[in-house]
Coordinates of C-alpha atoms and ligand atoms in Angstrom, one line a residue:
M102 CA 0.0 0.0 0.0
T103 CA 1.4 3.4 -0.9
V104 CA 1.9 5.8 2.1
N105 CA -0.8 8.2 1.1
K106 CA -3.4 5.4 1.3
T107 CA -2.5 4.5 4.9
R108 CA -5.0 5.2 7.7
A109 CA -2.5 7.5 9.4
W110 CA -2.0 9.6 6.2
K111 CA -5.8 9.9 5.7
K112 CA -6.3 11.0 9.3
L113 CA -3.5 13.5 9.0
A114 CA -5.1 14.9 5.8
S115 CA -8.4 15.5 7.6
H116 CA -6.6 16.8 10.7
Y117 CA -4.8 19.3 8.5
K118 CA -8.1 20.9 7.5
H119 CA -8.6 21.8 11.2
I120 CA -5.1 22.9 12.1
K121 CA -4.3 25.0 9.1
N122 CA -6.3 27.8 10.6
V123 CA -4.9 27.5 14.1
E124 CA -2.4 30.2 15.1
M125 CA 0.7 29.1 16.9
K126 CA 0.6 32.2 19.1
D127 CA -2.8 31.1 20.4
M128 CA -1.4 27.7 21.2
F129 CA 1.5 29.3 23.1
D130 CA -1.0 31.6 25.0
A131 CA -3.2 28.6 25.9
D132 CA -0.3 26.4 27.2
P133 CA 2.5 28.1 29.1
K134 CA 4.4 24.7 29.1
R135 CA 4.3 24.4 25.3
A136 CA 8.0 25.1 24.9
E137 CA 9.0 22.8 27.7
K138 CA 6.8 20.0 26.3
L139 CA 8.1 20.4 22.8
T140 CA 11.8 20.4 23.5
L141 CA 14.1 17.4 23.3
N142 CA 17.6 17.2 24.6
L143 CA 20.7 15.1 23.8
D144 CA 24.0 16.0 25.5
N145 CA 24.6 19.7 24.6
I146 CA 21.8 20.0 22.0
W147 CA 18.4 21.3 22.8
F148 CA 15.9 20.8 20.0
D149 CA 12.9 23.2 20.5
Y150 CA 10.2 22.4 18.0
S151 CA 7.4 24.2 19.8
K152 CA 7.2 26.9 17.0
N153 CA 5.5 24.4 14.6
R154 CA 1.9 24.2 13.4
I155 CA 1.2 21.2 15.5
N156 CA -0.7 20.1 18.6
A157 CA -0.6 16.9 20.6
H158 CA -3.0 15.2 18.2
T159 CA -0.8 16.1 15.1
L160 CA 2.1 14.5 16.9
K161 CA 0.2 11.4 17.7
L162 CA -0.9 11.0 14.1
L163 CA 2.6 11.7 12.7
L164 CA 4.1 9.1 15.2
R165 CA 1.5 6.6 14.0
L166 CA 2.5 7.3 10.4
A167 CA 6.1 6.5 11.3
E168 CA 5.0 3.2 12.9
D169 CA 2.8 2.3 10.0
C170 CA 5.6 2.8 7.6
G171 CA 7.8 0.4 9.5
V172 CA 10.5 3.0 10.4
K173 CA 11.6 0.9 13.4
D174 CA 12.4 -2.2 11.3
K175 CA 14.1 -0.1 8.6
I176 CA 16.4 1.5 11.2
E177 CA 17.5 -1.9 12.4
A178 CA 17.9 -3.1 8.8
M179 CA 20.3 -0.2 8.1
F180 CA 22.4 -0.5 11.3
S181 CA 22.7 -4.3 10.9
G182 CA 24.0 -4.1 7.3
E183 CA 21.1 -5.3 5.3
K184 CA 21.3 -4.2 1.6
I185 CA 18.7 -1.5 1.8
N186 CA 20.2 0.3 -1.2
F187 CA 18.5 -2.3 -3.3
T188 CA 19.0 -0.6 -6.7
E189 CA 22.8 -0.9 -6.2
N190 CA 22.6 -4.1 -4.1
R191 CA 24.6 -2.4 -1.3
A192 CA 24.4 -2.1 2.5
V193 CA 24.3 1.4 3.9
L194 CA 26.8 1.5 6.7
H195 CA 28.2 5.0 7.3
T196 CA 27.1 4.2 10.8
A197 CA 29.7 1.5 11.0
L198 CA 32.4 4.1 10.3
R199 CA 31.6 5.7 13.7
N200 CA 30.6 2.5 15.5
R201 CA 32.7 3.4 18.5
G202 CA 31.4 0.5 20.5
N203 CA 33.1 -1.7 17.9
I204 CA 30.1 -4.1 17.9
P205 CA 30.5 -6.4 14.9
V206 CA 28.6 -5.4 11.8
F207 CA 28.3 -8.0 9.1
V208 CA 28.1 -7.6 5.3
D209 CA 27.8 -10.8 3.3
G210 CA 28.8 -12.7 6.5
K211 CA 31.9 -10.7 7.1
N212 CA 32.5 -8.4 10.0
V213 CA 33.5 -5.0 8.5
M214 CA 34.8 -3.5 11.7
P215 CA 38.4 -4.8 11.5
E216 CA 38.9 -3.1 8.1
I217 CA 37.3 0.1 9.3
N218 CA 39.5 0.2 12.4
A219 CA 42.6 -0.6 10.3
V220 CA 41.9 2.4 8.0
L221 CA 41.2 4.7 11.0
A222 CA 44.6 3.6 12.4
K223 CA 46.3 4.2 9.1
M224 CA 44.7 7.7 8.9
K225 CA 45.9 8.5 12.5
K226 CA 49.4 7.4 11.8
F227 CA 49.6 9.4 8.6
A228 CA 47.9 12.5 9.9
E229 CA 50.2 12.6 12.9
A230 CA 53.3 12.0 10.7
V231 CA 52.3 15.0 8.5
R232 CA 51.5 17.2 11.5
L233 CA 54.8 16.3 13.2
G234 CA 56.8 16.8 10.1
K235 CA 57.8 13.1 10.0
F236 CA 56.3 12.5 6.6
V237 CA 57.8 15.3 4.6
G238 CA 57.9 16.4 1.0
H239 CA 60.3 15.4 -1.7
T240 CA 62.8 18.1 -0.8
G241 CA 62.6 17.4 2.9
K242 CA 60.2 20.3 3.7
K243 CA 57.3 19.9 6.1
L244 CA 53.9 19.5 4.3
T245 CA 51.9 22.4 5.6
T246 CA 49.5 23.0 2.7
I247 CA 46.8 20.4 2.2
V248 CA 44.8 20.4 -1.0
N249 CA 41.8 18.1 -1.2
I250 CA 40.7 17.3 -4.8
G251 CA 37.2 15.9 -5.0
I252 CA 33.6 16.8 -5.7
G253 CA 30.2 16.2 -4.2
G254 CA 30.5 14.0 -1.2
S255 CA 34.3 13.8 -1.7
D256 CA 34.5 17.5 -1.2
L257 CA 31.5 19.0 0.7
G258 CA 32.0 17.0 3.9
P259 CA 35.7 18.0 4.2
V260 CA 35.0 21.6 3.1
M261 CA 32.2 22.0 5.6
V262 CA 33.9 20.2 8.6
T263 CA 37.4 21.8 8.2
E264 CA 35.7 25.2 8.1
A265 CA 33.5 24.3 11.1
L266 CA 36.6 23.3 13.0
R267 CA 38.9 26.1 11.8
K268 CA 39.5 27.1 15.4
Y269 CA 41.1 23.6 16.0
W270 CA 43.6 23.8 13.1
A271 CA 47.3 23.4 13.7
K272 CA 48.8 26.9 13.6
D273 CA 51.1 26.2 10.7
M274 CA 48.6 24.4 8.4
E275 CA 46.5 25.7 5.5
C276 CA 43.9 23.8 3.6
Y277 CA 42.3 24.2 0.2
F278 CA 39.7 22.4 -1.9
I279 CA 39.6 22.0 -5.6
S280 CA 36.3 20.6 -6.9
N281 CA 34.9 22.5 -9.9
I282 CA 36.1 21.4 -13.3
D283 CA 36.3 25.1 -14.2
G284 CA 40.1 25.7 -14.6
T285 CA 39.8 28.7 -12.5
A286 CA 39.4 26.5 -9.4
C287 CA 42.8 24.9 -10.0
A288 CA 44.5 28.0 -11.3
E289 CA 43.6 30.2 -8.3
I290 CA 44.9 27.7 -5.8
L291 CA 48.0 26.5 -7.7
N292 CA 49.0 30.2 -8.0
K293 CA 49.3 30.7 -4.3
I294 CA 50.8 27.5 -3.0
D295 CA 54.3 26.1 -2.8
P296 CA 54.8 22.7 -4.4
E297 CA 57.5 21.7 -1.9
K298 CA 55.1 22.1 1.0
T299 CA 51.9 20.8 -0.6
L300 CA 50.2 17.5 0.0
F301 CA 47.4 16.7 -2.6
I302 CA 44.6 14.3 -1.4
V303 CA 42.7 12.9 -4.4
S304 CA 39.3 12.0 -3.0
S305 CA 37.0 10.0 -5.2
K306 CA 34.9 7.0 -4.2
T307 CA 34.8 5.7 -7.8
F308 CA 38.0 7.3 -9.1
T309 CA 36.3 7.8 -12.4
T310 CA 34.7 11.2 -11.8
I311 CA 35.8 13.4 -14.7
E312 CA 36.1 16.6 -12.7
T313 CA 38.3 15.1 -10.0
L314 CA 40.5 13.2 -12.4
T315 CA 41.0 16.2 -14.6
N316 CA 41.8 18.4 -11.7
A317 CA 44.1 15.7 -10.2
K318 CA 46.0 15.4 -13.5
T319 CA 46.5 19.1 -13.8
C320 CA 47.8 19.3 -10.2
R321 CA 50.1 16.3 -10.8
K322 CA 51.6 17.9 -13.9
W323 CA 52.1 21.2 -11.9
L324 CA 54.0 19.2 -9.2
V325 CA 56.0 17.1 -11.7
D326 CA 57.0 20.3 -13.6
A327 CA 58.2 21.8 -10.4
L328 CA 59.8 18.9 -8.6
G329 CA 60.1 16.0 -11.1
E330 CA 58.3 12.6 -11.3
P331 CA 59.8 11.0 -8.2
A332 CA 58.1 13.7 -6.0
V333 CA 54.7 12.3 -6.7
S334 CA 54.9 9.6 -4.0
K335 CA 55.6 12.3 -1.4
H336 CA 53.0 14.7 -2.5
F337 CA 50.0 12.7 -3.6
V338 CA 47.7 10.3 -1.7
A339 CA 44.4 8.9 -2.8
I340 CA 41.2 8.0 -1.0
S341 CA 39.0 5.6 -2.9
T342 CA 37.2 2.3 -3.2
N343 CA 38.9 1.7 -6.6
K344 CA 42.5 0.5 -6.1
K345 CA 42.9 -0.4 -9.7
E346 CA 42.1 3.1 -11.0
V347 CA 44.2 4.7 -8.2
E348 CA 47.2 2.7 -9.4
K349 CA 46.5 3.5 -13.0
F350 CA 46.6 7.2 -12.1
G351 CA 50.1 6.7 -10.7
I352 CA 49.5 6.6 -6.9
N353 CA 50.8 3.5 -5.3
S354 CA 48.6 1.5 -2.9
E355 CA 50.7 2.4 0.1
N356 CA 49.6 6.0 -0.4
M357 CA 45.9 4.9 -0.7
F358 CA 43.3 5.0 2.0
E359 CA 40.5 2.7 1.3
F360 CA 36.8 2.9 1.9
W361 CA 33.9 0.7 0.8
D362 CA 30.9 0.4 -1.4
F363 CA 28.6 0.4 1.7
V364 CA 29.5 4.1 2.3
G365 CA 27.6 6.5 0.0
G366 CA 29.5 9.5 -1.3
R367 CA 27.4 12.0 0.6
Y368 CA 27.8 9.9 3.8
S369 CA 31.5 9.5 3.5
V370 CA 32.9 12.3 5.6
W371 CA 33.3 9.7 8.4
S372 CA 35.6 7.6 6.3
A373 CA 39.1 8.3 5.0
I374 CA 37.5 11.0 3.0
G375 CA 37.9 13.0 6.2
L376 CA 41.7 12.8 6.0
S377 CA 42.1 16.5 5.3
I378 CA 40.1 17.1 8.5
A379 CA 42.4 14.7 10.5
I380 CA 45.5 16.4 9.2
V381 CA 44.5 20.0 9.8
A382 CA 42.4 19.7 12.9
G383 CA 44.0 16.6 14.3
M384 CA 42.9 12.9 14.4
D385 CA 41.8 13.4 18.1
N386 CA 39.2 16.0 16.9
F387 CA 38.2 13.8 14.0
E388 CA 37.6 11.0 16.5
K389 CA 35.6 13.2 18.7
M390 CA 33.4 14.0 15.7
L391 CA 32.9 10.2 15.3
D392 CA 32.1 9.9 19.0
G393 CA 29.4 12.6 18.6
A394 CA 27.9 10.9 15.6
Y395 CA 27.9 7.6 17.5
A396 CA 26.0 9.2 20.4
M397 CA 23.4 10.4 17.9
D398 CA 23.2 6.9 16.3
K399 CA 22.5 5.4 19.7
H400 CA 19.9 8.0 20.4
F401 CA 18.3 7.4 17.0
R402 CA 18.3 3.6 17.3
E403 CA 17.3 3.3 20.9
T404 CA 14.9 6.1 21.7
D405 CA 11.2 5.9 21.4
F406 CA 9.9 7.9 18.5
A407 CA 8.1 10.5 20.6
H408 CA 11.5 11.5 22.1
N409 CA 13.7 10.8 19.0
I410 CA 15.2 14.0 17.6
P411 CA 15.8 12.8 13.9
V412 CA 12.4 11.1 13.8
I413 CA 10.5 14.2 15.0
M414 CA 12.5 16.4 12.6
A415 CA 11.6 14.0 9.7
L416 CA 7.9 14.0 10.6
L417 CA 7.7 17.7 10.8
G418 CA 9.2 17.9 7.3
I419 CA 6.6 15.4 6.0
W420 CA 3.8 17.4 7.7
Y421 CA 4.7 20.6 5.8
N422 CA 5.7 19.0 2.5
N423 CA 2.8 16.6 2.1
F424 CA 0.0 18.2 4.0
F425 CA 0.6 22.0 3.8
G426 CA 2.2 21.5 0.3
I427 CA 5.4 23.4 1.2
K428 CA 8.2 22.0 -0.8
R429 CA 11.2 23.8 0.5
Y430 CA 13.0 24.5 3.7
A431 CA 15.8 26.6 5.0
V432 CA 18.7 25.8 7.3
V433 CA 20.3 28.8 8.9
P434 CA 23.2 28.3 11.3
Y435 CA 24.1 31.4 13.3
D436 CA 27.7 30.5 13.3
Q437 CA 30.2 31.8 10.8
Y438 CA 32.2 28.5 11.0
L439 CA 29.0 26.6 9.9
Q440 CA 28.7 28.7 6.7
Y441 CA 29.0 25.6 4.5
F442 CA 26.6 23.5 6.5
P443 CA 23.6 24.3 4.3
A444 CA 25.6 23.5 1.1
Y445 CA 26.6 20.2 2.7
L446 CA 23.0 19.4 3.7
Q447 CA 21.8 20.3 0.3
Q448 CA 23.6 17.3 -1.2
L449 CA 22.7 15.1 1.7
D450 CA 19.0 15.9 1.5
M451 CA 18.4 16.5 -2.2
E452 CA 20.6 13.8 -3.6
S453 CA 19.1 11.3 -1.2
N454 CA 15.4 12.2 -1.5
G455 CA 15.0 13.9 -4.8
K456 CA 13.3 10.8 -6.3
F457 CA 10.1 10.2 -8.1
V458 CA 10.0 6.4 -8.3
D459 CA 9.2 4.4 -5.2
V460 CA 10.6 1.1 -3.9
N461 CA 8.1 -0.9 -5.9
G462 CA 9.1 0.8 -9.2
K463 CA 6.0 3.0 -9.3
V464 CA 5.9 6.7 -9.9
V465 CA 4.9 8.3 -6.5
S466 CA 1.7 10.2 -6.3
Y467 CA 2.9 12.6 -3.5
S468 CA 5.8 14.9 -3.3
T469 CA 9.1 13.7 -1.9
G470 CA 12.3 15.6 -1.1
P471 CA 12.0 19.4 -0.7
V472 CA 14.3 22.1 -2.0
L473 CA 16.8 22.9 0.8
F474 CA 18.6 26.2 0.9
G475 CA 20.3 28.4 3.5
G476 CA 23.3 30.3 4.7
A477 CA 24.9 31.7 7.8
G478 CA 22.9 34.2 9.9
T479 CA 22.8 37.1 10.3
N480 CA 24.0 37.5 6.6
V481 CA 20.9 35.8 5.2
Q482 CA 18.6 38.1 7.1
H483 CA 19.7 40.7 4.6
S484 CA 19.2 38.5 1.6
F485 CA 16.4 35.9 1.5
F486 CA 14.6 36.6 4.8
Q487 CA 12.3 39.2 3.3
L488 CA 10.6 36.3 1.5
I489 CA 10.6 34.1 4.6
H490 CA 8.8 36.8 6.5
Q491 CA 6.4 38.2 3.9
G492 CA 6.4 35.9 0.9
T493 CA 3.1 34.3 -0.1
D494 CA 4.0 30.9 1.4
F495 CA 5.9 30.1 4.5
V496 CA 9.3 28.4 4.5
P497 CA 10.0 26.1 7.5
C498 CA 13.4 27.1 9.0
D499 CA 16.0 25.3 11.1
F500 CA 18.0 27.7 13.2
I501 CA 21.2 26.4 14.7
I502 CA 22.5 28.5 17.6
P503 CA 25.6 28.1 19.6
A504 CA 25.2 29.6 23.1
I505 CA 29.0 30.2 23.2
S506 CA 31.0 31.5 20.3
H507 CA 34.6 30.4 19.5
N508 CA 35.3 34.1 19.3
E509 CA 33.7 36.0 22.1
I510 CA 34.5 39.6 21.2
G511 CA 32.7 42.5 22.8
E512 CA 29.0 42.3 22.3
H513 CA 29.1 40.4 19.0
H514 CA 27.7 37.2 20.2
E515 CA 24.9 38.7 22.2
I516 CA 23.8 40.7 19.2
L517 CA 24.0 37.6 17.0
L518 CA 21.9 35.6 19.6
A519 CA 19.4 38.4 20.0
N520 CA 18.9 38.4 16.2
V521 CA 18.3 34.7 15.8
L522 CA 15.9 34.5 18.7
A523 CA 14.0 37.5 17.3
Q524 CA 13.7 35.8 13.9
G525 CA 11.9 32.8 15.4
E526 CA 9.6 35.0 17.5
A527 CA 8.8 37.3 14.6
L528 CA 8.0 34.4 12.2
M529 CA 5.8 32.9 14.8
R530 CA 4.0 36.0 16.1
G531 CA 3.9 38.2 13.0
K532 CA 2.4 41.6 13.3
T533 CA -1.2 42.5 12.6
E534 CA -2.3 45.5 10.5
K535 CA -3.7 47.0 13.7
E536 CA -0.3 46.6 15.5
A537 CA 1.5 48.1 12.5
A538 CA -0.9 51.0 12.4
A539 CA -0.4 51.7 16.1
E540 CA 3.4 51.7 15.6
L541 CA 3.2 54.1 12.6
L542 CA 1.0 56.5 14.6
K543 CA 3.4 56.4 17.5
A544 CA 6.2 57.2 15.0
G545 CA 4.4 60.4 14.1
K546 CA 3.0 59.3 10.7
S547 CA -0.1 61.0 9.4
K548 CA -3.4 59.1 9.4
E549 CA -3.3 59.0 5.6
D550 CA 0.2 57.5 5.6
V551 CA -0.8 55.0 8.3
K552 CA -3.7 53.9 6.1
K553 CA -1.5 53.6 3.1
L554 CA 1.4 51.8 4.8
K555 CA -0.1 49.5 7.5
R556 CA -0.6 46.5 5.2
Y557 CA 3.0 46.7 3.9
K558 CA 4.2 46.8 7.4
S559 CA 2.2 43.8 8.6
F560 CA 3.4 40.2 8.9
S561 CA 1.1 37.2 8.7
G562 CA 3.1 35.2 11.2
N563 CA 2.3 31.6 12.0
R564 CA 5.5 30.7 10.2
P565 CA 7.2 27.6 11.6
S566 CA 10.8 27.2 12.7
N567 CA 12.9 24.7 14.7
T568 CA 15.6 25.8 17.0
F569 CA 18.7 23.8 17.7
L570 CA 20.4 25.4 20.6
V571 CA 23.9 24.0 21.2
K572 CA 26.4 24.9 23.9
K573 CA 29.3 25.3 21.4
V574 CA 30.1 23.9 18.0
D575 CA 32.9 21.6 19.1
P576 CA 33.9 18.4 17.2
Y577 CA 31.6 16.2 19.2
T578 CA 28.5 18.4 18.8
L579 CA 29.3 18.8 15.1
G580 CA 29.3 15.0 14.7
E581 CA 26.0 14.8 16.4
L582 CA 24.5 17.5 14.2
I583 CA 25.6 15.9 11.0
A584 CA 24.4 12.4 12.0
M585 CA 21.1 14.0 13.2
Y586 CA 20.4 15.3 9.7
E587 CA 21.5 12.1 8.0
H588 CA 18.9 10.2 10.1
K589 CA 16.2 12.7 9.4
V590 CA 16.7 12.3 5.7
F591 CA 16.7 8.5 6.1
V592 CA 13.3 8.5 8.0
Q593 CA 11.7 10.7 5.4
G594 CA 13.0 8.3 2.6
I595 CA 11.3 5.4 4.5
I596 CA 8.0 7.2 4.8
W597 CA 8.1 8.2 1.1
H598 CA 9.0 4.6 0.2
I599 CA 12.0 5.7 -1.9
N600 CA 15.6 4.5 -2.0
S601 CA 17.5 7.4 -0.3
Y602 CA 20.9 5.8 -1.2
D603 CA 21.3 5.9 -4.9
Q604 CA 21.8 9.0 -7.1
M605 CA 20.9 8.0 -10.6
G606 CA 19.5 11.4 -11.3
V607 CA 22.9 12.9 -11.9
E608 CA 23.8 10.4 -14.6
L609 CA 21.9 11.7 -17.6
G610 CA 23.6 15.1 -17.6
K611 CA 27.0 13.3 -17.3
Q612 CA 26.2 11.0 -20.3
L613 CA 25.1 13.9 -22.5
A614 CA 28.2 15.9 -21.5
L615 CA 30.3 13.0 -22.8
N616 CA 28.4 13.3 -26.2
I617 CA 28.9 17.0 -26.4
L618 CA 32.6 17.1 -25.4
P619 CA 33.9 15.8 -28.7
E620 CA 31.7 18.2 -30.6
L621 CA 33.2 21.1 -28.8
S622 CA 36.8 20.1 -28.8
G623 CA 37.1 18.3 -32.1
N624 CA 35.2 17.8 -35.3
A625 CA 32.7 15.3 -34.2
T626 CA 29.4 16.2 -35.8
G627 CA 26.2 14.4 -36.7
I628 CA 24.9 14.0 -33.2
C629 CA 21.3 14.9 -33.1
H630 CA 20.3 17.6 -30.5
D631 CA 17.4 19.8 -30.1
S632 CA 17.7 23.1 -32.0
S633 CA 18.5 25.1 -28.8
T634 CA 21.4 22.8 -27.8
S635 CA 22.7 22.7 -31.4
Q636 CA 22.6 26.5 -31.7
L637 CA 24.4 26.9 -28.4
I638 CA 27.1 24.4 -29.4
S639 CA 27.8 26.2 -32.7
T640 CA 27.8 29.7 -31.1
V641 CA 30.2 28.5 -28.4
K642 CA 32.5 27.1 -31.1
K643 CA 32.4 30.4 -33.0
L644 CA 33.1 32.4 -29.9
R645 CA 36.1 30.2 -29.0
K646 CA 37.7 30.3 -32.4
Ligands
F6P884 O1 27.1 13.7 -7.9 C1 27.1 12.4 -8.0 C2 28.2 11.7 -7.2 O2 28.2 10.4 -7.5 C3 28.0 11.9 -5.7 O3 27.1 11.1 -5.1 C4 29.4 11.8 -5.2 O4 29.5 12.3 -3.9 C5 30.1 12.6 -6.3 O5 29.5 12.3 -7.4 C6 31.6 12.3 -6.4 O6 31.8 10.9 -6.7 P1 33.3 10.3 -6.5 O7 33.6 10.3 -5.0 O8 33.1 8.9 -6.9 O9 34.3 11.0 -7.3

């Protein structure tokens, strides 16, 4: 039975008709304990979901939906290594990478933990050797510039986490990321670094991704031109599941850090893909991040759904997406170091749940993954927040707030905190035309102006947001936050009956690009395109002559 035919779904649909007109501010006024009741806590994270358009009955029905969809069994299936990524016949075991309890996890009858632990030990040894100047460059200089070459999951996790943990970096280290095939990405970084002090980490699960291999070849040539071919073994390491291709590229297996098919690209930051993090921020901090993720895994696996943070997050997302018809949401961390978190979550969420075919091969008749966007507050208050406050539809927001900043300077953090708390309150309460008029009159406006302006100055309110208050964004808390969103995405995928772990949607564009490439660079012709694409190809060729 498809999810929208279940009893819980139908009950939610009829309950929606009642609640869509209920104001959150009235629910707050009616129940002084609303915030207390609708807040969950794990370690140093407080998840306040009281500013949502829900009441106790909504929650009851949403929790029933999770039960009816077999979420509990699917969680167990994932953690225990069942091949839930059925289109690729793979287990989904990013959780095994941070299985700090070291409980055996079996794939095809083999415990995967010894291999995982061996790679972690190899990472630790290598990261420490680089940091201590024991593994040095070809000319004997310390390697203090780390350049990760990768794209998608082989880039976004390291980019996001190294930035989030910038305060933990070794003082003499710098770290860069090359992902885009645009030559500018390579050129701008190669222009400012010193080959003698640079370690390139080529990160690619498949080691066939054209962007990464092209960038890696360019960097390899740059290094060989400067230091000669023998320097490669001291300046290049690879992270991949594909030993054959790594060796073909010219990196020997001693300099390769392995991971496995059961780790999806966008879930791979916990694997050796995190090597750049371990080098610049230290393996101890990388391990603390794994510890945090493990704590969230245990919470997710062991806590009843009514108190389960990722499950509640997922259900709220379903509530807005499928009943209110709101197909987007925003994540806004009020922490400059988390500036890349929304971009990271964009891949995690949209590559996982942007699917229109269900697990039975049928086209779904309800909407699945929403559009996720965001950016660091307070900056985004001055870009897209106008629409969030006064646009025609609401946009559910996740606000992430650290109570303590890594840089407590003067009043900066209090001002930042006041801003984010004000956003949640303003979105929820809004401002009536009457209130706007009173304010305008008080400000000395004429009656005529008040009449003219009051509607523009009013806010509908009743716009939902979640608040994640954390003590401080340390490695442990960061690990918890990332794992929390991973599990949210997973639960939504279960309810929508889709496979959250493949990404076939990115293939068609790649295939067509391979057709077009010879037309652009050579004389290949005769490939049939639509008139727009043909015209664009010929104009590009003329312009590049
Ligand atoms: O964008 C598609 C994708 O396959 C992602 O899932 C993945 O993270 C990225 O490409 C990079 O792939 P690879 O690590 O194999 O180079």
